[in-house]
């Protein structure tokens, strides 16, 4: 069954319509349908039911997403931090450590992979996709091609990768991927310009439609960067602006809202702002933004950590789950799940068990936060260290 969606074209309009407002001429006479609501079906072809089920599975109680989709260059930086060379065997060894962690599927419902990892196997010859399936972890795939300068903007960027996306998504589906991720960014210190916001929203909407058409649940991620010294009120204002634009274009592109997941930034002050916000303040502002902009038909809100410390990201998530929400409010963390793991591993085979234990500790902490039951008591000081890097790219 196709789901239905209505879009409000502008703030002054009183008409809610599926595609466009119209006063049409029929046989030369003008007639108005302004009093009539016109809906157009939103559909994702033969995959609709599967998309909805996949999204619900990922957005299941007490579970979230492990993001290990860093490009080869970025994972190389992670490996360099523990003295390892950026080689394919080392990248494979690290991702094998993560994906083969016993019991990980209790807390992790999906993992976003880089293309290299989707086609790799363990050293024993079992594909990573099969390892994940056995652990009841849904395989996902990063499909964007990265950020490049946006001409005509205020030193902003846009995300490339729409060319050839349909065929790539079809191949990823055959390989076992069932959801996708496309990350673009918005910078508050750069404005953001209306051009950059529109480009981000339109690109995300086109990607989402193409992904759904090929069986992949799209994660919609316009990351609002932490860079800047702005107060939390400014972050809220920009977040509302961005998400309003995103959902307008998602509807214009006939995207099935029940078959998507969101990966928003939490609404926080800029990383360089003098006043830090408490978890309750972050939760209040973030949930305000979501309630104003995100339809309840969207099944899951999978927050990015964006350079917060491991503990900070978990505390903020926990604060958002102290009362019921219309959506599954959870996590899709990279650094906030991996930082302790890397430090425990140090690239040594004898440390694999300790590193996997560190991953389970962080995954369980965020599982509890998704259920609103997390306490920071007993957390070590290392997990409380912020990971913000100004102008961070990956």
Short mmCIF file of C-alpha atoms in Angstrom, two decimals:
data_model
loop_
_atom_site.label_atom_id
_atom_site.label_comp_id
_atom_site.label_asym_id
_atom_site.label_seq_id
_atom_site.Cartn_x
_atom_site.Cartn_y
_atom_site.Cartn_z
CA UNK A 1 0.00 0.00 0.00
CA UNK A 2 1.31 3.44 -0.82
CA UNK A 3 1.61 5.91 2.02
CA UNK A 4 0.23 9.40 1.68
CA UNK A 5 2.00 12.71 2.24
CA UNK A 6 1.00 16.37 2.05
CA UNK A 7 3.28 19.37 1.62
CA UNK A 8 2.65 22.97 2.54
CA UNK A 9 4.11 25.05 -0.21
CA UNK A 10 4.71 28.21 1.81
CA UNK A 11 3.90 29.80 5.12
CA UNK A 12 1.14 32.00 3.72
CA UNK A 13 -0.71 29.25 1.84
CA UNK A 14 -3.77 27.63 3.36
CA UNK A 15 -3.67 24.72 0.93
CA UNK A 16 -2.02 21.42 1.83
CA UNK A 17 -1.41 19.48 -1.34
CA UNK A 18 0.45 16.46 -2.57
CA UNK A 19 2.36 17.92 -5.48
CA UNK A 20 1.52 21.47 -6.54
CA UNK A 21 -1.09 24.21 -6.21
CA UNK A 22 -3.18 24.77 -9.28
CA UNK A 23 -5.96 26.88 -10.76
CA UNK A 24 -6.63 25.25 -14.08
CA UNK A 25 -8.54 26.23 -17.22
CA UNK A 26 -10.98 23.65 -18.49
CA UNK A 27 -12.42 24.24 -21.98
CA UNK A 28 -11.53 27.89 -21.68
CA UNK A 29 -13.22 28.50 -18.35
CA UNK A 30 -11.31 29.14 -15.16
CA UNK A 31 -12.17 26.95 -12.21
CA UNK A 32 -10.66 26.83 -8.77
CA UNK A 33 -9.94 23.79 -6.66
CA UNK A 34 -8.56 25.77 -3.76
CA UNK A 35 -11.16 24.35 -1.40
CA UNK A 36 -10.30 20.79 -2.33
CA UNK A 37 -7.36 18.86 -0.90
CA UNK A 38 -5.55 16.95 -3.60
CA UNK A 39 -3.27 14.10 -2.59
CA UNK A 40 -0.81 12.21 -4.70
CA UNK A 41 0.42 8.77 -3.69
CA UNK A 42 3.98 8.50 -2.46
CA UNK A 43 5.53 5.17 -3.38
CA UNK A 44 8.86 3.42 -3.65
CA UNK A 45 7.81 0.76 -6.11
CA UNK A 46 8.00 -2.93 -5.29
CA UNK A 47 10.30 -2.37 -2.31
CA UNK A 48 7.91 -0.33 -0.16
CA UNK A 49 6.95 -3.04 2.34
CA UNK A 50 10.55 -4.19 2.67
CA UNK A 51 11.79 -0.63 3.21
CA UNK A 52 9.28 -0.06 6.00
CA UNK A 53 10.21 -3.35 7.67
CA UNK A 54 13.95 -2.66 7.38
CA UNK A 55 13.56 0.78 8.94
CA UNK A 56 11.50 -0.66 11.81
CA UNK A 57 14.09 -3.38 12.40
CA UNK A 58 16.93 -0.87 12.64
CA UNK A 59 14.80 1.36 14.89
CA UNK A 60 14.19 -1.42 17.43
CA UNK A 61 14.17 -0.82 21.21
CA UNK A 62 17.55 -0.57 22.89
CA UNK A 63 19.52 -0.69 19.65
CA UNK A 64 21.27 1.75 17.35
CA UNK A 65 23.81 1.98 14.53
CA UNK A 66 27.58 1.47 14.54
CA UNK A 67 29.02 3.76 11.85
CA UNK A 68 32.24 2.37 10.40
CA UNK A 69 31.91 3.97 6.98
CA UNK A 70 34.97 6.18 7.18
CA UNK A 71 36.80 6.54 3.87
CA UNK A 72 40.13 4.78 3.50
CA UNK A 73 41.90 8.09 4.12
CA UNK A 74 39.97 8.78 7.33
CA UNK A 75 40.29 5.29 8.77
CA UNK A 76 43.97 5.71 8.02
CA UNK A 77 44.04 8.63 10.46
CA UNK A 78 42.44 6.40 13.09
CA UNK A 79 45.01 3.68 12.50
CA UNK A 80 47.87 6.22 12.55
CA UNK A 81 46.75 7.29 16.04
CA UNK A 82 47.81 3.84 17.30
CA UNK A 83 50.89 3.52 15.09
CA UNK A 84 49.48 1.37 12.26
CA UNK A 85 50.01 1.90 8.54
CA UNK A 86 47.00 2.57 6.35
CA UNK A 87 46.94 -0.74 4.45
CA UNK A 88 43.99 -2.87 3.39
CA UNK A 89 44.98 -5.75 5.75
CA UNK A 90 45.07 -3.33 8.69
CA UNK A 91 41.73 -1.79 7.74
CA UNK A 92 40.27 -5.27 7.39
CA UNK A 93 41.69 -6.37 10.75
CA UNK A 94 40.17 -3.37 12.52
CA UNK A 95 36.73 -3.78 10.99
CA UNK A 96 36.83 -7.52 11.63
CA UNK A 97 37.52 -6.77 15.30
CA UNK A 98 34.43 -4.57 15.41
CA UNK A 99 31.99 -6.73 13.45
CA UNK A 100 32.91 -10.03 15.10
CA UNK A 101 32.45 -8.74 18.65
CA UNK A 102 30.41 -11.42 20.46
CA UNK A 103 26.97 -10.19 21.52
CA UNK A 104 27.17 -6.93 19.55
CA UNK A 105 23.77 -7.52 17.94
CA UNK A 106 22.07 -7.13 21.30
CA UNK A 107 22.84 -3.40 21.20
CA UNK A 108 23.56 -2.70 17.50
CA UNK A 109 20.82 -3.14 14.87
CA UNK A 110 22.78 -1.93 11.85
CA UNK A 111 26.26 -0.92 10.78
CA UNK A 112 27.17 1.52 8.01
CA UNK A 113 30.08 0.23 5.93
CA UNK A 114 32.48 1.77 3.45
CA UNK A 115 32.33 0.10 0.02
CA UNK A 116 35.61 -1.73 0.64
CA UNK A 117 34.21 -3.37 3.78
CA UNK A 118 30.94 -4.45 2.14
CA UNK A 119 32.93 -6.70 -0.21
CA UNK A 120 35.51 -7.91 2.31
CA UNK A 121 35.63 -11.13 4.32
CA UNK A 122 37.16 -12.16 7.62
CA UNK A 123 40.57 -13.80 7.67
CA UNK A 124 38.67 -17.12 7.90
CA UNK A 125 36.90 -16.39 4.61
CA UNK A 126 33.41 -15.50 5.84
CA UNK A 127 31.98 -12.39 4.26
CA UNK A 128 31.36 -9.49 6.61
CA UNK A 129 27.78 -9.39 5.32
CA UNK A 130 27.23 -12.96 6.53
CA UNK A 131 28.90 -12.19 9.87
CA UNK A 132 26.48 -9.30 10.36
CA UNK A 133 23.43 -11.26 9.32
CA UNK A 134 24.24 -14.02 11.82
CA UNK A 135 24.50 -11.35 14.54
CA UNK A 136 21.16 -9.84 13.41
CA UNK A 137 22.94 -6.61 12.40
CA UNK A 138 21.64 -5.00 9.21
CA UNK A 139 24.38 -4.16 6.66
CA UNK A 140 24.39 -0.56 5.44
CA UNK A 141 26.52 1.32 2.93
CA UNK A 142 27.87 4.86 2.48
CA UNK A 143 26.88 5.96 -1.02
CA UNK A 144 27.90 9.62 -1.29
CA UNK A 145 31.16 10.63 -2.95
CA UNK A 146 32.19 13.30 -0.49
CA UNK A 147 32.12 17.06 -0.19
CA UNK A 148 33.43 19.56 -2.71
CA UNK A 149 33.33 23.40 -2.81
CA UNK A 150 29.95 24.91 -3.72
CA UNK A 151 30.43 27.68 -6.32
CA UNK A 152 28.57 30.88 -5.53
CA UNK A 153 28.37 30.16 -1.81
CA UNK A 154 30.07 31.55 1.27
CA UNK A 155 32.98 29.08 1.25
CA UNK A 156 30.48 26.23 1.69
CA UNK A 157 30.31 22.76 0.21
CA UNK A 158 27.95 20.36 -1.50
CA UNK A 159 27.89 16.58 -1.62
CA UNK A 160 28.58 14.78 -4.89
CA UNK A 161 27.57 11.27 -5.91
CA UNK A 162 24.19 11.33 -7.67
CA UNK A 163 25.72 10.31 -11.02
CA UNK A 164 25.54 6.53 -11.26
CA UNK A 165 23.87 6.23 -7.86
CA UNK A 166 21.01 4.04 -9.05
CA UNK A 167 23.29 1.37 -10.48
CA UNK A 168 25.56 1.47 -7.43
CA UNK A 169 22.59 1.08 -5.09
CA UNK A 170 21.34 -1.88 -7.11
CA UNK A 171 24.75 -3.56 -6.83
CA UNK A 172 24.98 -2.84 -3.10
CA UNK A 173 21.55 -4.41 -2.61
CA UNK A 174 22.71 -7.54 -4.44
CA UNK A 175 25.75 -7.67 -2.15
CA UNK A 176 23.49 -7.62 0.92
CA UNK A 177 23.20 -3.98 1.93
CA UNK A 178 19.72 -2.96 3.07
CA UNK A 179 20.18 0.68 4.01
CA UNK A 180 22.30 3.58 2.80
CA UNK A 181 23.85 6.77 4.08
CA UNK A 182 24.48 10.14 2.41
CA UNK A 183 26.14 12.85 4.45
CA UNK A 184 26.16 16.49 3.56
CA UNK A 185 27.01 19.38 5.88
CA UNK A 186 25.80 22.84 6.82
CA UNK A 187 28.12 25.37 8.46
CA UNK A 188 26.68 27.99 10.80
CA UNK A 189 29.80 30.24 10.73
CA UNK A 190 29.41 30.36 6.93
CA UNK A 191 25.86 31.68 7.20
CA UNK A 192 24.57 29.23 6.21
CA UNK A 193 23.63 30.61 2.80
CA UNK A 194 20.21 29.87 1.30
CA UNK A 195 22.03 28.29 -1.64
CA UNK A 196 23.91 25.82 0.58
CA UNK A 197 20.78 24.83 2.52
CA UNK A 198 18.78 24.29 -0.67
CA UNK A 199 21.58 22.30 -2.28
CA UNK A 200 21.92 20.10 0.80
CA UNK A 201 18.17 19.45 0.99
CA UNK A 202 17.72 18.78 -2.70
CA UNK A 203 20.71 16.43 -2.90
CA UNK A 204 19.48 14.45 0.10
CA UNK A 205 16.00 14.17 -1.39
CA UNK A 206 17.24 12.94 -4.78
CA UNK A 207 19.52 10.41 -3.08
CA UNK A 208 16.69 9.20 -0.83
CA UNK A 209 14.35 8.64 -3.77
CA UNK A 210 17.01 6.76 -5.75
CA UNK A 211 17.99 4.61 -2.75
CA UNK A 212 14.38 3.64 -2.05
CA UNK A 213 13.81 2.83 -5.71
CA UNK A 214 16.62 0.27 -5.42
CA UNK A 215 15.61 -1.30 -2.10
CA UNK A 216 17.81 0.63 0.32
CA UNK A 217 16.44 2.55 3.30
CA UNK A 218 18.09 5.99 3.06
CA UNK A 219 19.63 7.59 6.12
CA UNK A 220 19.09 11.32 5.62
CA UNK A 221 22.00 13.24 7.15
CA UNK A 222 22.43 16.99 6.83
CA UNK A 223 25.08 17.40 9.53
CA UNK A 224 25.05 20.86 11.11
CA UNK A 225 28.67 21.21 12.08
CA UNK A 226 29.72 21.98 15.66
CA UNK A 227 32.22 24.57 14.42
CA UNK A 228 31.60 28.09 15.72
CA UNK A 229 31.03 30.14 18.86
CA UNK A 230 27.27 30.60 18.42
CA UNK A 231 24.73 29.99 21.24
CA UNK A 232 22.33 27.07 21.27
CA UNK A 233 19.47 29.33 20.16
CA UNK A 234 21.26 29.92 16.85
CA UNK A 235 21.78 26.18 16.40
CA UNK A 236 18.07 25.60 16.92
CA UNK A 237 17.16 28.29 14.40
CA UNK A 238 19.43 26.82 11.72
CA UNK A 239 18.35 23.24 12.43
CA UNK A 240 14.69 24.18 11.97
CA UNK A 241 15.54 25.97 8.72
CA UNK A 242 17.49 23.01 7.36
CA UNK A 243 14.99 20.30 8.30
CA UNK A 244 12.05 22.31 6.93
CA UNK A 245 13.83 22.46 3.58
CA UNK A 246 14.81 18.79 3.71
CA UNK A 247 11.27 17.53 4.29
CA UNK A 248 9.86 19.86 1.65
CA UNK A 249 12.11 18.32 -0.98
CA UNK A 250 11.70 14.77 0.33
CA UNK A 251 7.97 15.14 -0.29
CA UNK A 252 8.56 16.73 -3.69
CA UNK A 253 10.60 13.65 -4.63
CA UNK A 254 7.89 11.22 -3.48
CA UNK A 255 10.02 9.68 -0.74
CA UNK A 256 8.18 7.27 1.58
CA UNK A 257 8.67 8.75 5.05
CA UNK A 258 7.98 5.39 6.74
CA UNK A 259 10.97 3.96 4.87
CA UNK A 260 13.67 6.46 5.86
CA UNK A 261 15.85 7.10 8.90
CA UNK A 262 17.24 10.47 9.97
CA UNK A 263 20.75 11.18 11.21
CA UNK A 264 20.59 14.71 12.63
CA UNK A 265 23.05 16.65 14.72
CA UNK A 266 21.99 17.26 18.29
CA UNK A 267 21.10 20.89 18.92
CA UNK A 268 24.06 22.18 20.93
CA UNK A 269 25.98 25.45 21.20
CA UNK A 270 28.94 25.90 18.87
CA UNK A 271 31.99 24.00 20.09
CA UNK A 272 33.79 27.28 20.83
CA UNK A 273 30.89 28.95 22.65
CA UNK A 274 31.78 29.98 26.20
CA UNK A 275 28.67 28.42 27.74
CA UNK A 276 28.30 24.66 27.50
CA UNK A 277 24.80 23.19 27.58
CA UNK A 278 23.61 20.56 30.04
CA UNK A 279 22.12 17.29 28.73
CA UNK A 280 18.65 18.53 29.70
CA UNK A 281 19.14 21.74 27.71
CA UNK A 282 20.43 19.84 24.68
CA UNK A 283 17.49 17.42 24.92
CA UNK A 284 14.91 20.20 25.25
CA UNK A 285 16.20 22.12 22.23
CA UNK A 286 16.75 19.04 20.10
CA UNK A 287 13.29 17.61 20.78
CA UNK A 288 11.76 21.04 20.13
CA UNK A 289 13.34 21.03 16.69
CA UNK A 290 12.24 17.47 15.94
CA UNK A 291 8.64 18.04 17.04
CA UNK A 292 8.39 21.15 14.89
CA UNK A 293 9.93 19.64 11.77
CA UNK A 294 9.80 15.81 11.67
CA UNK A 295 6.59 13.90 10.88
CA UNK A 296 5.75 11.10 13.34
CA UNK A 297 5.62 8.66 10.41
CA UNK A 298 9.45 8.67 10.33
CA UNK A 299 10.41 5.55 12.31
CA UNK A 300 13.87 6.41 13.61
CA UNK A 301 16.05 9.37 14.62
CA UNK A 302 19.62 8.06 14.76
CA UNK A 303 21.77 10.89 16.10
CA UNK A 304 25.36 11.51 15.08
CA UNK A 305 27.85 12.33 17.82
CA UNK A 306 29.65 15.05 15.85
CA UNK A 307 32.80 15.27 17.95
CA UNK A 308 31.21 15.06 21.38
CA UNK A 309 32.93 12.89 23.95
CA UNK A 310 31.70 9.33 24.33
CA UNK A 311 30.03 10.13 27.64
CA UNK A 312 28.59 13.46 26.50
CA UNK A 313 26.91 11.88 23.47
CA UNK A 314 25.44 9.15 25.66
CA UNK A 315 24.21 11.55 28.35
CA UNK A 316 22.50 13.76 25.77
CA UNK A 317 20.80 10.75 24.17
CA UNK A 318 19.65 9.53 27.56
CA UNK A 319 18.14 12.92 28.37
CA UNK A 320 16.08 12.79 25.16
CA UNK A 321 14.55 9.46 26.19
CA UNK A 322 13.21 10.45 29.60
CA UNK A 323 9.69 10.65 28.18
CA UNK A 324 7.99 9.01 25.17
CA UNK A 325 8.76 10.32 21.68
CA UNK A 326 6.83 9.83 18.43
CA UNK A 327 9.93 8.21 16.92
CA UNK A 328 12.64 5.77 18.02
CA UNK A 329 15.33 8.18 19.28
CA UNK A 330 18.68 6.46 19.13
CA UNK A 331 22.28 6.69 17.91
CA UNK A 332 24.44 6.26 14.84
CA UNK A 333 27.87 6.89 16.30
CA UNK A 334 31.34 6.51 14.82
CA UNK A 335 33.96 8.11 17.04
CA UNK A 336 31.71 7.95 20.12
CA UNK A 337 31.70 4.15 19.81
CA UNK A 338 35.20 3.58 18.46
CA UNK A 339 37.53 5.85 20.42
CA UNK A 340 37.91 3.56 23.43
CA UNK A 341 38.15 0.54 21.15
CA UNK A 342 41.17 1.88 19.26
CA UNK A 343 42.97 2.78 22.46
CA UNK A 344 42.36 -0.66 23.91
CA UNK A 345 43.42 -2.47 20.73
CA UNK A 346 46.63 -0.62 19.80
CA UNK A 347 46.87 -2.88 16.74
CA UNK A 348 47.95 -5.90 18.79
CA UNK A 349 46.31 -9.33 18.36
CA UNK A 350 46.55 -10.01 22.09
CA UNK A 351 44.38 -6.93 22.76
CA UNK A 352 41.46 -7.92 20.54
CA UNK A 353 39.38 -9.29 23.41
CA UNK A 354 39.94 -6.13 25.49
CA UNK A 355 39.05 -3.94 22.51
CA UNK A 356 35.84 -5.87 21.86
CA UNK A 357 34.95 -5.56 25.52
CA UNK A 358 35.44 -1.78 25.23
CA UNK A 359 33.06 -1.72 22.25
CA UNK A 360 30.42 -3.68 24.15
CA UNK A 361 30.68 -1.29 27.10
CA UNK A 362 30.01 1.72 24.86
CA UNK A 363 27.31 -0.05 22.85
CA UNK A 364 25.53 -1.14 26.02
CA UNK A 365 25.77 2.37 27.49
CA UNK A 366 24.05 3.82 24.42
CA UNK A 367 21.50 1.02 24.42
CA UNK A 368 20.59 2.02 27.96
CA UNK A 369 20.47 5.67 26.88
CA UNK A 370 18.04 4.77 24.10
CA UNK A 371 15.83 3.27 26.80
CA UNK A 372 16.37 6.29 29.09
CA UNK A 373 18.18 4.20 31.74
CA UNK A 374 21.83 5.28 31.43
CA UNK A 375 23.96 6.53 34.30
CA UNK A 376 27.46 7.96 33.88
CA UNK A 377 28.56 6.55 37.24
CA UNK A 378 31.77 4.60 36.83
CA UNK A 379 32.72 6.07 33.44
CA UNK A 380 36.47 6.61 33.09
CA UNK A 381 38.04 9.98 32.39
CA UNK A 382 39.18 8.95 28.90
CA UNK A 383 35.57 8.47 27.81
CA UNK A 384 34.77 12.02 28.95
CA UNK A 385 37.32 13.68 26.66
CA UNK A 386 35.84 15.65 23.76
CA UNK A 387 36.72 14.65 20.18
CA UNK A 388 35.83 17.86 18.38
CA UNK A 389 38.27 18.77 15.59
CA UNK A 390 37.80 22.16 13.97
CA UNK A 391 37.13 21.81 10.25
CA UNK A 392 36.93 18.01 10.57
CA UNK A 393 36.65 16.10 7.31
CA UNK A 394 36.37 12.43 6.50
#
